[in-house]
Short mmCIF file of the C-alpha atoms (twelve columns), coordinates in Angstrom:
data_MODEL
# 
_entry.id   MODEL 
# 
loop_
_atom_site.group_PDB 
_atom_site.id 
_atom_site.type_symbol 
_atom_site.label_atom_id 
_atom_site.label_alt_id 
_atom_site.label_comp_id 
_atom_site.label_asym_id 
_atom_site.label_seq_id 
_atom_site.Cartn_x 
_atom_site.Cartn_y 
_atom_site.Cartn_z 
_atom_site.pdbx_PDB_model_num 
ATOM 1   C CA . MET A 1   -133.644 0.421   -20.326 1 
ATOM 2   C CA . TYR A 2   -130.241 -0.966  -21.213 1 
ATOM 3   C CA . ALA A 3   -128.496 1.174   -18.584 1 
ATOM 4   C CA . ALA A 4   -130.547 -0.469  -15.828 1 
ATOM 5   C CA . ASP A 5   -130.287 -3.988  -17.289 1 
ATOM 6   C CA . ASN A 6   -127.597 -5.604  -15.187 1 
ATOM 7   C CA . ALA A 7   -128.364 -9.110  -16.438 1 
ATOM 8   C CA . SER A 8   -127.686 -8.098  -20.068 1 
ATOM 9   C CA . ARG A 9   -124.667 -5.956  -19.355 1 
ATOM 10  C CA . ASN A 10  -123.025 -8.469  -17.077 1 
ATOM 11  C CA . ALA A 11  -123.445 -11.195 -19.770 1 
ATOM 12  C CA . GLY A 12  -121.482 -9.006  -22.122 1 
ATOM 13  C CA . ILE A 13  -124.442 -7.984  -24.239 1 
ATOM 14  C CA . ARG A 14  -123.996 -4.661  -25.972 1 
ATOM 15  C CA . LEU A 15  -126.927 -2.740  -27.435 1 
ATOM 16  C CA . VAL A 16  -125.843 -1.590  -30.838 1 
ATOM 17  C CA . GLU A 17  -129.002 0.144   -32.079 1 
ATOM 18  C CA . ALA A 18  -132.620 0.451   -31.005 1 
ATOM 19  C CA . GLY A 19  -135.671 2.162   -32.512 1 
ATOM 20  C CA . ILE A 20  -139.377 1.860   -32.490 1 
ATOM 21  C CA . GLY A 21  -140.177 -1.855  -32.835 1 
ATOM 22  C CA . HIS A 22  -136.629 -2.999  -33.543 1 
ATOM 23  C CA . ALA A 23  -133.190 -3.499  -31.794 1 
ATOM 24  C CA . THR A 24  -129.745 -4.955  -32.554 1 
ATOM 25  C CA . ALA A 25  -127.388 -6.305  -29.894 1 
ATOM 26  C CA . THR A 26  -124.141 -8.302  -29.814 1 
ATOM 27  C CA . MET A 27  -122.372 -10.620 -27.408 1 
ATOM 28  C CA . ALA A 28  -118.928 -12.170 -27.693 1 
ATOM 29  C CA . ILE A 29  -118.714 -15.916 -26.773 1 
ATOM 30  C CA . THR A 30  -116.265 -16.409 -23.931 1 
ATOM 31  C CA . ALA A 31  -114.890 -19.630 -22.367 1 
ATOM 32  C CA . ASP A 32  -117.415 -19.270 -19.523 1 
ATOM 33  C CA . MET A 33  -120.243 -19.613 -22.035 1 
ATOM 34  C CA . VAL A 34  -119.165 -22.915 -23.646 1 
ATOM 35  C CA . ASN A 35  -120.748 -26.215 -22.666 1 
ATOM 36  C CA . GLY A 36  -119.288 -29.723 -22.492 1 
ATOM 37  C CA . HIS A 37  -119.601 -30.110 -26.272 1 
ATOM 38  C CA . GLY A 38  -117.297 -27.121 -26.841 1 
ATOM 39  C CA . ILE A 39  -120.128 -24.944 -28.185 1 
ATOM 40  C CA . VAL A 40  -122.019 -22.029 -26.661 1 
ATOM 41  C CA . HIS A 41  -124.680 -23.045 -24.163 1 
ATOM 42  C CA . GLY A 42  -128.184 -22.514 -25.574 1 
ATOM 43  C CA . GLY A 43  -129.089 -20.513 -22.566 1 
ATOM 44  C CA . HIS A 44  -126.633 -17.781 -23.578 1 
ATOM 45  C CA . VAL A 45  -128.041 -17.713 -27.064 1 
ATOM 46  C CA . PHE A 46  -131.498 -17.421 -25.608 1 
ATOM 47  C CA . LEU A 47  -130.347 -14.636 -23.248 1 
ATOM 48  C CA . LEU A 48  -129.045 -12.629 -26.163 1 
ATOM 49  C CA . ALA A 49  -132.205 -13.090 -28.207 1 
ATOM 50  C CA . ASP A 50  -134.474 -12.401 -25.197 1 
ATOM 51  C CA . SER A 51  -132.629 -9.218  -24.235 1 
ATOM 52  C CA . THR A 52  -132.775 -7.980  -27.821 1 
ATOM 53  C CA . PHE A 53  -136.490 -8.754  -27.891 1 
ATOM 54  C CA . ALA A 54  -136.874 -6.730  -24.673 1 
ATOM 55  C CA . PHE A 55  -135.132 -3.760  -26.101 1 
ATOM 56  C CA . ALA A 56  -137.394 -3.813  -29.187 1 
ATOM 57  C CA . CYS A 57  -140.742 -4.394  -27.407 1 
ATOM 58  C CA . ASN A 58  -140.040 -1.673  -24.798 1 
ATOM 59  C CA . SER A 59  -139.243 0.891   -27.488 1 
ATOM 60  C CA . HIS A 60  -142.883 2.104   -27.490 1 
ATOM 61  C CA . GLY A 61  -142.713 3.447   -23.949 1 
ATOM 62  C CA . PRO A 62  -144.825 1.538   -21.505 1 
ATOM 63  C CA . VAL A 63  -143.272 -1.259  -19.491 1 
ATOM 64  C CA . THR A 64  -143.532 -4.427  -21.543 1 
ATOM 65  C CA . VAL A 65  -142.513 -7.949  -20.597 1 
ATOM 66  C CA . ALA A 66  -142.303 -11.416 -22.222 1 
ATOM 67  C CA . ALA A 67  -145.592 -13.344 -22.201 1 
ATOM 68  C CA . GLY A 68  -143.741 -16.286 -23.786 1 
ATOM 69  C CA . ALA A 69  -140.957 -17.149 -26.205 1 
ATOM 70  C CA . ASP A 70  -139.439 -20.022 -28.108 1 
ATOM 71  C CA . ILE A 71  -136.216 -20.575 -29.961 1 
ATOM 72  C CA . SER A 72  -134.969 -22.836 -32.696 1 
ATOM 73  C CA . PHE A 73  -131.253 -23.565 -32.596 1 
ATOM 74  C CA . VAL A 74  -129.979 -23.878 -36.166 1 
ATOM 75  C CA . ALA A 75  -126.177 -24.013 -35.887 1 
ATOM 76  C CA . PRO A 76  -123.595 -24.060 -33.067 1 
ATOM 77  C CA . ALA A 77  -121.299 -21.201 -32.149 1 
ATOM 78  C CA . LYS A 78  -117.943 -21.438 -30.509 1 
ATOM 79  C CA . GLU A 79  -115.697 -19.489 -28.164 1 
ATOM 80  C CA . GLY A 80  -114.280 -16.371 -29.783 1 
ATOM 81  C CA . GLU A 81  -117.218 -15.838 -32.080 1 
ATOM 82  C CA . GLU A 82  -119.414 -12.691 -31.805 1 
ATOM 83  C CA . LEU A 83  -123.153 -13.135 -32.013 1 
ATOM 84  C CA . THR A 84  -125.442 -10.494 -33.399 1 
ATOM 85  C CA . ALA A 85  -129.147 -10.458 -32.649 1 
ATOM 86  C CA . VAL A 86  -131.653 -8.470  -34.704 1 
ATOM 87  C CA . ALA A 87  -135.195 -8.037  -33.321 1 
ATOM 88  C CA . THR A 88  -138.078 -7.022  -35.524 1 
ATOM 89  C CA . GLU A 89  -141.702 -6.259  -34.501 1 
ATOM 90  C CA . ARG A 90  -144.064 -8.404  -36.468 1 
ATOM 91  C CA . ALA A 91  -147.394 -7.277  -34.854 1 
ATOM 92  C CA . ARG A 92  -148.697 -5.098  -32.107 1 
ATOM 93  C CA . TYR A 93  -152.284 -5.386  -31.018 1 
ATOM 94  C CA . GLY A 94  -153.787 -4.006  -27.799 1 
ATOM 95  C CA . ARG A 95  -151.385 -4.765  -25.033 1 
ATOM 96  C CA . SER A 96  -149.762 -7.653  -26.913 1 
ATOM 97  C CA . GLY A 97  -147.046 -7.998  -29.509 1 
ATOM 98  C CA . ILE A 98  -145.056 -10.510 -31.553 1 
ATOM 99  C CA . TYR A 99  -141.311 -10.099 -32.287 1 
ATOM 100 C CA . ASP A 100 -138.856 -12.161 -34.283 1 
ATOM 101 C CA . VAL A 101 -135.143 -12.270 -33.428 1 
ATOM 102 C CA . SER A 102 -132.522 -13.726 -35.695 1 
ATOM 103 C CA . VAL A 103 -129.150 -14.545 -34.129 1 
ATOM 104 C CA . HIS A 104 -126.108 -14.754 -36.457 1 
ATOM 105 C CA . SER A 105 -122.364 -15.270 -36.239 1 
ATOM 106 C CA . GLY A 106 -121.167 -13.406 -39.255 1 
ATOM 107 C CA . ASP A 107 -123.282 -14.662 -42.177 1 
ATOM 108 C CA . ARG A 108 -124.169 -17.920 -40.382 1 
ATOM 109 C CA . LEU A 109 -127.621 -18.266 -38.783 1 
ATOM 110 C CA . ILE A 110 -127.305 -19.568 -35.230 1 
ATOM 111 C CA . ALA A 111 -130.935 -19.370 -33.998 1 
ATOM 112 C CA . GLU A 112 -134.435 -17.984 -34.625 1 
ATOM 113 C CA . PHE A 113 -136.423 -16.738 -31.653 1 
ATOM 114 C CA . ARG A 114 -140.023 -15.679 -31.439 1 
ATOM 115 C CA . GLY A 115 -141.182 -13.567 -28.484 1 
ATOM 116 C CA . ARG A 116 -144.629 -12.630 -27.386 1 
ATOM 117 C CA . SER A 117 -144.875 -9.442  -25.377 1 
ATOM 118 C CA . ARG A 118 -147.474 -8.000  -22.955 1 
ATOM 119 C CA . VAL A 119 -147.634 -4.326  -21.842 1 
ATOM 120 C CA . ILE A 120 -147.930 -4.189  -18.018 1 
ATOM 121 C CA . GLY A 121 -147.314 -0.433  -17.571 1 
ATOM 122 C CA . GLU A 122 -149.594 2.372   -18.629 1 
ATOM 123 C CA . GLN A 123 -150.111 2.618   -22.370 1 
ATOM 124 C CA . GLN A 124 -149.250 5.919   -24.010 1 
# 
C-alpha cells in the first residue's frame, strides 16, 4: 500500500514497520510544514497519524478506509524535529475497527489519534 501512497510519500512520511494490526511511520518537520506560530501545522500531524492508521488497518488484506477519526493535540512540534507515529489495533468487529495512534517527538507526546475503519473490499 505504501508504494502506491503518493500523498504519504510526498509529505515525507516513511513507513518504518508494519504488521497485522499495527504500524510505525516517521515524518521530519520541514519549514514548509510550520504555521504562523512557528510550530507544525496540525494538519501535518493529522496526516502522519492518519497514514499510519491506514497502514495498520489495511494490514489484514481487504481494502479498508477511514469511517471517522479524531485527534487531540497535546504539545507542539517545531521545524527540524522528527515525529514518530505508532498505530495499534484496539478492536476489529465485522467490517469495522478501532485504532489508536500516538505521535511522539522523541519521548515527548505530540498527539493522540483515534481512527475508526471500515472494510470496503472483499473480506478474506
